[in-house]
CSV table of C-alpha atoms in Angstrom, one decimal:
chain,number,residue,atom,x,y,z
Y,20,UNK,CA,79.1,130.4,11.1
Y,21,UNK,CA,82.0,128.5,10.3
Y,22,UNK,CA,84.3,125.5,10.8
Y,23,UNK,CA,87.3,125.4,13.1
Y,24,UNK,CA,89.9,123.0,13.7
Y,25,UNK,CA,90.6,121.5,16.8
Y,26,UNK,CA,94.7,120.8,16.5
Y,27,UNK,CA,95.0,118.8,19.6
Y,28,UNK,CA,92.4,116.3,17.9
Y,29,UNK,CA,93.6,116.6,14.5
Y,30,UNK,CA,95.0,113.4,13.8
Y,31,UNK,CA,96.0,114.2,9.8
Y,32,UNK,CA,93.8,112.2,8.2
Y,33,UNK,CA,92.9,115.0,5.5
Y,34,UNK,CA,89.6,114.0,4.6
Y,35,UNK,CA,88.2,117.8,5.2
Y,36,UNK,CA,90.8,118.5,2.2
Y,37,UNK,CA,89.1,115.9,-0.2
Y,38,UNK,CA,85.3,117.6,0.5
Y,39,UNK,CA,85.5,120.8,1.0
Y,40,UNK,CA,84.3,122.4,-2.0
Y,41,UNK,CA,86.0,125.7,-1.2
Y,42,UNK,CA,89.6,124.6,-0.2
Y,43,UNK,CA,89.1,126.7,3.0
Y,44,UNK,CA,90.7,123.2,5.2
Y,45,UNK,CA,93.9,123.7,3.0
Y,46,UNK,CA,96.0,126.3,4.8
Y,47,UNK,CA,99.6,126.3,6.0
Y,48,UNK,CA,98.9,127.4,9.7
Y,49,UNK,CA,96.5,124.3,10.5
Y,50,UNK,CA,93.8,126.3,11.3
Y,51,UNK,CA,90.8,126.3,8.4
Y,52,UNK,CA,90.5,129.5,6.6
Y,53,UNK,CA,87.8,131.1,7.9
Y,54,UNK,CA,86.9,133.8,5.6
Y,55,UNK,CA,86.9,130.7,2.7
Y,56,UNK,CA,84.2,128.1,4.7
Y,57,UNK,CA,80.7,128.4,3.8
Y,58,UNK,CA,79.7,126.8,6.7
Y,59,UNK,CA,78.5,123.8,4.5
Y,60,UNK,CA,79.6,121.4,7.6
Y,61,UNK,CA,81.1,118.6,4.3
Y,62,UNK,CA,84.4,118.3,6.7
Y,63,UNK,CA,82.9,118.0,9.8
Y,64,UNK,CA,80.9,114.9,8.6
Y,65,UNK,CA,83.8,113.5,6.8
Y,66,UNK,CA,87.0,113.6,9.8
Y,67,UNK,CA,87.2,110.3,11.2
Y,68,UNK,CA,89.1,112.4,14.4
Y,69,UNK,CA,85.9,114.7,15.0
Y,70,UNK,CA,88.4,117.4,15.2
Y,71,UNK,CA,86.3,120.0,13.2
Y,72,UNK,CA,83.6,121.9,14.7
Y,73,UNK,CA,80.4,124.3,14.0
Y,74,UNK,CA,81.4,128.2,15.5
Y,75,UNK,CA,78.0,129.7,16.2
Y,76,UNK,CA,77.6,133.3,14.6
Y,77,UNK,CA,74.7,133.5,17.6
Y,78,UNK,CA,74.5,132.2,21.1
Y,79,UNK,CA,71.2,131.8,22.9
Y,80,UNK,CA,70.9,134.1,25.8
Y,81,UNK,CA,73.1,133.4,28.9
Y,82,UNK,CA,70.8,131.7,31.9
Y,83,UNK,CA,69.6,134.1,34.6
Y,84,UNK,CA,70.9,134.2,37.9
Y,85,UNK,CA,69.1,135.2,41.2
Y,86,UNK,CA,70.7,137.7,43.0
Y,87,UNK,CA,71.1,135.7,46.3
Y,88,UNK,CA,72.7,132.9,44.1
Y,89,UNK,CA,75.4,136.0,42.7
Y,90,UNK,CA,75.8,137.3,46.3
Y,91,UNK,CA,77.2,133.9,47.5
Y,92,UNK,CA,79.3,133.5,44.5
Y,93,UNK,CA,80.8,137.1,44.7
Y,94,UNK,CA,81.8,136.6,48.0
Y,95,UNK,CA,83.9,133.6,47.0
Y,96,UNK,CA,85.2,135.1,44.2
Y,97,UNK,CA,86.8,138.3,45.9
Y,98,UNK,CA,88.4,136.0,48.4
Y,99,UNK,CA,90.0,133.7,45.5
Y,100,UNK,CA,90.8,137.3,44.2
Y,101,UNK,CA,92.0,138.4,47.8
Y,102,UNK,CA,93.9,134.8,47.8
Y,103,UNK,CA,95.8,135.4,44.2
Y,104,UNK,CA,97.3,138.7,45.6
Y,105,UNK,CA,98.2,137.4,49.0
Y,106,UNK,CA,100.0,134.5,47.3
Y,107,UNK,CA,101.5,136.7,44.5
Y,108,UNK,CA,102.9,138.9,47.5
Y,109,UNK,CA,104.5,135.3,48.9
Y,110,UNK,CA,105.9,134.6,45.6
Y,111,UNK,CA,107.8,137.8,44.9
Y,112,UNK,CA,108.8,138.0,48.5
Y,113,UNK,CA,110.8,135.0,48.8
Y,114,UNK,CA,114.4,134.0,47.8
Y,115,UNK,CA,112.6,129.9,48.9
Y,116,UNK,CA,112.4,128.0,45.4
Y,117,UNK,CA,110.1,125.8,47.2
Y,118,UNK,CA,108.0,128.3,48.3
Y,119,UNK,CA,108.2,130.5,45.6
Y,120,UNK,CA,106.7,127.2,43.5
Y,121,UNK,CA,103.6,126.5,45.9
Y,122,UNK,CA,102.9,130.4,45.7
Y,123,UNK,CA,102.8,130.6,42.0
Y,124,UNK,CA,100.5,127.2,42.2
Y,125,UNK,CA,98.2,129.3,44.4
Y,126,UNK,CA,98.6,132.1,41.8
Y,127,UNK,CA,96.9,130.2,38.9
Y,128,UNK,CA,94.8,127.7,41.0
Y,129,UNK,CA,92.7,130.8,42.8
Y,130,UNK,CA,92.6,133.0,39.4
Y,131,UNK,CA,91.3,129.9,37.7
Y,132,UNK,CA,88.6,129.4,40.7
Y,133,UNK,CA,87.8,133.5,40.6
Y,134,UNK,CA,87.2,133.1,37.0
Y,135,UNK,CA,85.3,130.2,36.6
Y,136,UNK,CA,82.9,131.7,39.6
Y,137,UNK,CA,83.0,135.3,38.3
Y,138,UNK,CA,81.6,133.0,34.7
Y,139,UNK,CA,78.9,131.6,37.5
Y,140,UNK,CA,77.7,135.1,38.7
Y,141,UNK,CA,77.0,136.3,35.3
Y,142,UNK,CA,79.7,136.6,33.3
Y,143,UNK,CA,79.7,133.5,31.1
Y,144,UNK,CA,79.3,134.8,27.5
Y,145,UNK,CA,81.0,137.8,26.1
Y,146,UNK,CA,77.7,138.9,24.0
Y,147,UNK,CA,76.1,138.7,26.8
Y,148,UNK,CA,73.7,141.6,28.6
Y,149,UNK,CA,75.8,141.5,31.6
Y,150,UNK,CA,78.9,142.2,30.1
Y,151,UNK,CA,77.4,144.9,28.1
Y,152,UNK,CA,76.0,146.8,31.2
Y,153,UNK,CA,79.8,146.4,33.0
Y,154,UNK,CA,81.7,147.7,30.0
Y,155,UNK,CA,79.3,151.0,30.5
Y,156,UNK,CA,79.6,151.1,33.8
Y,157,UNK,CA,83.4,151.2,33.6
Y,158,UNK,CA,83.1,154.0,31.0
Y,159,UNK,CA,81.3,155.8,33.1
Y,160,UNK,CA,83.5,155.8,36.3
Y,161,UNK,CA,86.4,157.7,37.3
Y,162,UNK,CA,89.7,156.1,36.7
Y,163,UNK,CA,93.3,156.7,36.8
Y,164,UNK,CA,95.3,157.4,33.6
Y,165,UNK,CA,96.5,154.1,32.9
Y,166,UNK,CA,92.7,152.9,32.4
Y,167,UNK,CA,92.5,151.4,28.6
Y,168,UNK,CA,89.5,153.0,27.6
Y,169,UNK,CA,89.9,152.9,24.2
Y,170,UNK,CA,89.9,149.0,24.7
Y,171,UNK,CA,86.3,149.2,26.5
Y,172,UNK,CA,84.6,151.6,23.5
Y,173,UNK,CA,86.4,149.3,21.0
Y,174,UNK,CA,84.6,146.3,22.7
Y,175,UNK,CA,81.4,148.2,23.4
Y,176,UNK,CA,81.1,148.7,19.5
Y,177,UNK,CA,82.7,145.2,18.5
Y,178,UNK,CA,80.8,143.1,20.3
Y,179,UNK,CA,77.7,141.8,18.7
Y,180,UNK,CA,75.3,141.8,22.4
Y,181,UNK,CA,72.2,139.4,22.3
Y,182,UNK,CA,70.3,141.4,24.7
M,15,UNK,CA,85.7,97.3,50.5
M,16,UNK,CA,86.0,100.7,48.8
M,17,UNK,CA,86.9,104.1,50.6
M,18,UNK,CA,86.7,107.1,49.8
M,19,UNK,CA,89.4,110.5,50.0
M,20,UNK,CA,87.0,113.0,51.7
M,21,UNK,CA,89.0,115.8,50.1
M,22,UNK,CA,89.4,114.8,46.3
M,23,UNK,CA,86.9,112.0,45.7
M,24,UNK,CA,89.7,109.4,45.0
M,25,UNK,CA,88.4,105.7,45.7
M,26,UNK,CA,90.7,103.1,47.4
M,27,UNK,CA,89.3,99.5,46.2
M,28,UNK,CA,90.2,96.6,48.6
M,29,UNK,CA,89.2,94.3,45.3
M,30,UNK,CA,91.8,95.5,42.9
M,31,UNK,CA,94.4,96.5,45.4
M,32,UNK,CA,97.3,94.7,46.6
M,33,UNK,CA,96.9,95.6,50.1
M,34,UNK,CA,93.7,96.1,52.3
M,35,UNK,CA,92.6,99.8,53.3
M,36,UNK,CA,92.9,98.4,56.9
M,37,UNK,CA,96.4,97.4,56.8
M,38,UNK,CA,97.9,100.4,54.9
M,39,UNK,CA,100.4,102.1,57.2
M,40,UNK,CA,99.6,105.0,59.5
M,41,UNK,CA,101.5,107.4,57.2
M,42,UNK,CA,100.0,106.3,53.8
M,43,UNK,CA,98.3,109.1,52.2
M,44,UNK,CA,96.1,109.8,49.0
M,45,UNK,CA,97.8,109.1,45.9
M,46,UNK,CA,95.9,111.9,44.5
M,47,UNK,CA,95.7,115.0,47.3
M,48,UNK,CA,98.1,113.6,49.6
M,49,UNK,CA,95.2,113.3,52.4
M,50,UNK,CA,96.0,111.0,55.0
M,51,UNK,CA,94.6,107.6,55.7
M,52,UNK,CA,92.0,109.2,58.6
M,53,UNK,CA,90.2,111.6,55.8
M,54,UNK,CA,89.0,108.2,53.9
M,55,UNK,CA,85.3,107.0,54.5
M,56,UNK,CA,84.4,103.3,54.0
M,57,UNK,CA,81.7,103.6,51.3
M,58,UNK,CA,78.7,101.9,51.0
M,59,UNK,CA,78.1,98.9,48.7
M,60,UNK,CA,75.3,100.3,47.3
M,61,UNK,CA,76.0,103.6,47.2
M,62,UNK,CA,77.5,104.9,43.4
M,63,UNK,CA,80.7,106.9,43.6
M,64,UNK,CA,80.7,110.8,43.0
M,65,UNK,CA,80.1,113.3,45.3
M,66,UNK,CA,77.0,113.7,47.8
M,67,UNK,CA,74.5,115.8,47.2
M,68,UNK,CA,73.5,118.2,49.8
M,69,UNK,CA,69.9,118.2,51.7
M,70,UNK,CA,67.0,118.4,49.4
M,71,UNK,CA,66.0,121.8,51.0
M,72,UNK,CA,68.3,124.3,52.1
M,73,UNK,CA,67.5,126.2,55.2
M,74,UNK,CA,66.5,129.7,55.3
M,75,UNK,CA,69.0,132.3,54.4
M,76,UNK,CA,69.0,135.7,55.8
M,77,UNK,CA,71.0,138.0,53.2
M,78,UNK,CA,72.3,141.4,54.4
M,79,UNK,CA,70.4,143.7,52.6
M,80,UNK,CA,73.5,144.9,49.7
M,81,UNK,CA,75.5,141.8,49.6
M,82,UNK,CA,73.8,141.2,45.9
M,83,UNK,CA,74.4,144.8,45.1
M,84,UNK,CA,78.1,144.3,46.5
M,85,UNK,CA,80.7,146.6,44.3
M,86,UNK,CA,83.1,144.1,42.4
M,87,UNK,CA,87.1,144.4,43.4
M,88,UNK,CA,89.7,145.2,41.3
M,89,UNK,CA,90.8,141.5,41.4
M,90,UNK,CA,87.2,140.4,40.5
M,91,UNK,CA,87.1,142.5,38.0
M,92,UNK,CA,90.4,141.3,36.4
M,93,UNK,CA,88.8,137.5,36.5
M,94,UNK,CA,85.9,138.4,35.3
M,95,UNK,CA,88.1,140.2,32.0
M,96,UNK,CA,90.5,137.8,31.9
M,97,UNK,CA,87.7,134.7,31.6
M,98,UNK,CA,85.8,136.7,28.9
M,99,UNK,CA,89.2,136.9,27.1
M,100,UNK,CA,89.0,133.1,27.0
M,101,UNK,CA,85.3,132.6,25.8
M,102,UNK,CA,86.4,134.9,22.8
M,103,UNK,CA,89.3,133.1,22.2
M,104,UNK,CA,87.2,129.9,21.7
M,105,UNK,CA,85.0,131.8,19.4
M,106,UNK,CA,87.5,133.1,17.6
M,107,UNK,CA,87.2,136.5,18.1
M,108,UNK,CA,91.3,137.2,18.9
M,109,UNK,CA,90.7,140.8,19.2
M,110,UNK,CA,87.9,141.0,21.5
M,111,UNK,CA,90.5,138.5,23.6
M,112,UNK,CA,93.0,141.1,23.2
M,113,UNK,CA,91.0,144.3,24.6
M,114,UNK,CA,89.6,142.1,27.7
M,115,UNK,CA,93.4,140.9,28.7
M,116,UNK,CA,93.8,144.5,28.2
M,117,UNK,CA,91.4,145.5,31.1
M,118,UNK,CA,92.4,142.4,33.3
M,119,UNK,CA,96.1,143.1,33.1
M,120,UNK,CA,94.7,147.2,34.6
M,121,UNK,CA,92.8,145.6,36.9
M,122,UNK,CA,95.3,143.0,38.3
M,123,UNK,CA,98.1,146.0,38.1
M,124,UNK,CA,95.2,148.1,40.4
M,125,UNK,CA,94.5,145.1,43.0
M,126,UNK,CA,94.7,146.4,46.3
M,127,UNK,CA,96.7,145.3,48.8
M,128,UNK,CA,94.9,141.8,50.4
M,129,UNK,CA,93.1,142.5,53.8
M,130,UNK,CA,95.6,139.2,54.8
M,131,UNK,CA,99.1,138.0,54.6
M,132,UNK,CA,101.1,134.9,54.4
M,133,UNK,CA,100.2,131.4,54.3
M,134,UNK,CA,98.6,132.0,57.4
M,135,UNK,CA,96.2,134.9,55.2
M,136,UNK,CA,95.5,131.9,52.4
M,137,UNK,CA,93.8,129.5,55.3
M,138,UNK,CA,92.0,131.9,56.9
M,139,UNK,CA,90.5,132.9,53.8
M,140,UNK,CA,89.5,129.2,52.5
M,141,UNK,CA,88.4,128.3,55.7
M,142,UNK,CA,85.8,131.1,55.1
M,143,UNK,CA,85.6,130.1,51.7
M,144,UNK,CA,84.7,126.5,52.5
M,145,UNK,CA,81.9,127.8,55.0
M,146,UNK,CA,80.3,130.0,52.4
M,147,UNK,CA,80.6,126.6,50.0
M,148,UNK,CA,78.5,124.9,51.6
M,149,UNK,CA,75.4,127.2,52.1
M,150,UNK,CA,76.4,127.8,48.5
M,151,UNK,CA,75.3,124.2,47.4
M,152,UNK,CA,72.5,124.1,49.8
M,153,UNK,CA,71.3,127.4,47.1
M,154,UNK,CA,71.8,126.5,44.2
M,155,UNK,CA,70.1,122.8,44.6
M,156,UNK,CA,67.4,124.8,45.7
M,157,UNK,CA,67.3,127.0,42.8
M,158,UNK,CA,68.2,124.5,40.3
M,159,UNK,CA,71.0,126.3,39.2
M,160,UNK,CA,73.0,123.5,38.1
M,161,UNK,CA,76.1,125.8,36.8
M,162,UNK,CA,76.2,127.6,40.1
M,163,UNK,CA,76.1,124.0,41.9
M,164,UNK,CA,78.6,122.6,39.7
M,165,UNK,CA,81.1,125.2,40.2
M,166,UNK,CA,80.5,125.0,43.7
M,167,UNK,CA,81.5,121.6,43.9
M,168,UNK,CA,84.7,121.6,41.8
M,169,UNK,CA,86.2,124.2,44.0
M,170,UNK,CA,85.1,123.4,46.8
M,171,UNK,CA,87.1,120.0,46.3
M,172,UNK,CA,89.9,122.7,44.8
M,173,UNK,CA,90.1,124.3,48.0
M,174,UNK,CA,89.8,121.7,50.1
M,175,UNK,CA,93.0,120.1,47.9
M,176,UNK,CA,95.0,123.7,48.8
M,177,UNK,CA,93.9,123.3,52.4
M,178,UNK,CA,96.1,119.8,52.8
M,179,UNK,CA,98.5,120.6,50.5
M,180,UNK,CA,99.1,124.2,52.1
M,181,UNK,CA,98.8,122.9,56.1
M,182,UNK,CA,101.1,119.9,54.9
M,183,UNK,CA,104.0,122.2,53.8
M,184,UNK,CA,103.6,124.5,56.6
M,185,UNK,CA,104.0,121.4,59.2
M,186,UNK,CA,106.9,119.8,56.6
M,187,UNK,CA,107.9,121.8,53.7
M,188,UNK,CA,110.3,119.1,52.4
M,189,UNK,CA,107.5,117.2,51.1
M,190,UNK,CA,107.5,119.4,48.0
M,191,UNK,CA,111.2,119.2,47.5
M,192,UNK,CA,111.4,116.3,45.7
M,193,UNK,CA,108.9,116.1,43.7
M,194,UNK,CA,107.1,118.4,41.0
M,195,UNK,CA,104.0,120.6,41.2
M,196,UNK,CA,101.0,120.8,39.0
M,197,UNK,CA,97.8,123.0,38.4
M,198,UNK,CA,95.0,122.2,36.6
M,199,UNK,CA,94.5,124.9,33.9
M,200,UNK,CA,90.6,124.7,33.9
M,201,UNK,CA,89.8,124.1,37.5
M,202,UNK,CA,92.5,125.0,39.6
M,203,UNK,CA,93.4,121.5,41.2
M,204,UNK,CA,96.8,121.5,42.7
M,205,UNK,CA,98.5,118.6,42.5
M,206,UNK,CA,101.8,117.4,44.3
M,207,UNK,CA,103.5,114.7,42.3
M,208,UNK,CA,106.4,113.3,39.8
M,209,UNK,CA,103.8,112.7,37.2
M,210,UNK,CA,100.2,114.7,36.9
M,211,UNK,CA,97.0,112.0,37.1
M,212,UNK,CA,95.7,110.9,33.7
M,213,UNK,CA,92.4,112.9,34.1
M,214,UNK,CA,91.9,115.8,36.6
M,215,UNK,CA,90.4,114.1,39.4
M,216,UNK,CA,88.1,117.0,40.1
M,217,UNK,CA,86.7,118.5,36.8
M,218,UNK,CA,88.0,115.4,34.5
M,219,UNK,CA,90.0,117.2,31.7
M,220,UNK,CA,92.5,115.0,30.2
M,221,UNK,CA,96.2,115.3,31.8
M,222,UNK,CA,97.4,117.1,28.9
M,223,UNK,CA,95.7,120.2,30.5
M,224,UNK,CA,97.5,119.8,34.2
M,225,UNK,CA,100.3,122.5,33.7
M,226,UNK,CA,103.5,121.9,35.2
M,227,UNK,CA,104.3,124.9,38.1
M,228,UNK,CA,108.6,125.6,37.5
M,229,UNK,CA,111.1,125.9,40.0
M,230,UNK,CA,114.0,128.0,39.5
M,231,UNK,CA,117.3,126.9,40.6
């Protein structure tokens, strides 16, 4: 575990410099030094901002979904999927400013829905079992040369599963 | 009297407003989705704001046999990557963000080619969208599967904000011309307007997080 800085909330008022016993909080990019905090939690107490919070070494296991419940929600997804390309088609296609702005706002707004409904159906935390068992199934299929994967083995040994 | 937007949830209150609901113009629209006056409900005294639940039981469901079992696409799988990068991310692990952009940015180079085109493409699909919404929310209350219920609801109100938005430039497209374009960077929520809302009237982030869209010139 250990403490991180929120820099949107961080409002300067230093206190996490006074208490922390290791001088992890005093760093030039903002951010606490992670490999210094001990995880003692002294600065989270003492920030008047709450800017500082706890990152978990473990998360509990991601909640089971039914499969009918993923069904519904898959068939969503691949038309927000379906809906991202048709607009990014639009956008590319047209010499409209106008146009070319409501397309790239249909762009982010249906990846944004895909993702957060893809996180729905099973996909919410990277440890997760889920995850695990797509990374090997990708391995395992047949893909063209571009496929990065040396980034999927990297991730299948990185990643510390929790099921 | 309070009314409600029927597409984003916004809440027009006779009591702190200078003018009554009833004698806005015909043209007036939602300050928030651009909805016109006809797609506000009078609301109930008694009834607290926020959206409705759906029935307490949802009616039986017949499933085609594979749908559960239904391969992912290539765009699927490039949300899927592309939100894990972001739970890393939050946990600090900038590398694992790293590889998973990596296989989100294959996938989205590898989307096929969408079954639809046009603007005309974009309804049809969120009208099919909105259909499979609402059995959807009829599920998950049934299964208790509040994550699955809440996501359901925030874009559903996302998609019904497109809908207007994306029939209302198709019948004028000037309406856009003068004005700027947001999207919400959690939820999706498009918004139309010279200055984004405070709070994202669908998943309640702080405005900070309502991303302008550019235009070139």
């Amino acid at each position: 575990m250990f403490a991180s800085r929120n820099l949107r909330l961080c409002t300067k008022d230093c206190m996490c410099l006074y208490v922390c016993p290791t001088g992890a909080s005093d760093t030039e990019t903002g951010q606490i030094d992670f490999a210094k905090c001990i995880a003692c939690g002294a600065c989270i107490k003492s920030c008047p901002s709450g800017a500082i919070s706890m990152v978990p070494d473990e998360y509990p296991v991601q909640q089971r979904k039914t499969k009918s419940m993923c069904g519904t929600l898959n068939l969503i997804s691949a038309n927000k999927a379906q809906s991202e390309v048709i607009a990014k088609r639009i956008r590319d296609g047209t010499d409209d400013p106008v146009l070319e702005q409501l397309a790239s706002a249909l762009v982010r707004s249906n990846r944004l829905m895909a993702e957060d409904i893809c996180r729905e159906a099973g996909y919410m935390l990277p440890q997760s079992g889920n995850v695990r068992q797509l990374l090997e199934d990708l391995l395992a299929m047949e893909h063209p040369d571009d496929f990065p994967r040396e980034a999927v083995e990297k991730l299948l040994a990185m990643m510390r599963f929790n099921e | 009297m309070k009314y409600r937007c029927g597409v984003c949830g916004y809440i027009y209150d006779d009591a702190v407003e200078a003018v009554p609901f009833d004698e806005l113009p015909d043209d007036w629209v939602c300050p928030v989705c651009g909805e016109g006056k006809e797609g506000f409900e009078p609301m109930d005294e008694e009834e607290a704001p926020g959206p409705t639940d759906g029935p307490a039981t949802a009616p039986e469901i017949e499933w085609e046999e594979d749908e559960g079992l239904r391969e992912l696409s290539a765009g699927q799988l490039s949300a899927i990557c592309s939100n894990l990068a972001r739970g890393c991310s939050k946990q600090h692990l900038d590398k694992e963000s790293a590889l998973f952009t990596e296989i989100a940015e294959y996938y989205e180079r590898h989307s096929v080619k969408a079954q639809y085109e046009g603007i005309d493409g974009i309804l049809t699909l969120i009208n099919k969208d909105l259909g499979t919404m609402e059995v959807g929310k009829m599920q998950a209350a049934e299964l208790s599967d509040r994550g699955s219920l809440r996501v359901l609801t925030w874009s559903e109100k996302v998609t019904l904000i497109a809908k207007s938005i994306v029939e209302r430039y198709r019948a004028d497209p000037s309406f856009i011309e003068r004005t700027n374009v947001y999207v919400c960077d959690i939820c999706g929520f498009i918004y139309i307007g010279d200055e984004p809302p405070e709070i994202c009237p669908v998943c309640k982030v702080p405005g900070f997080l309502i991303l302008k869209i550019g235009r070139k010139v």
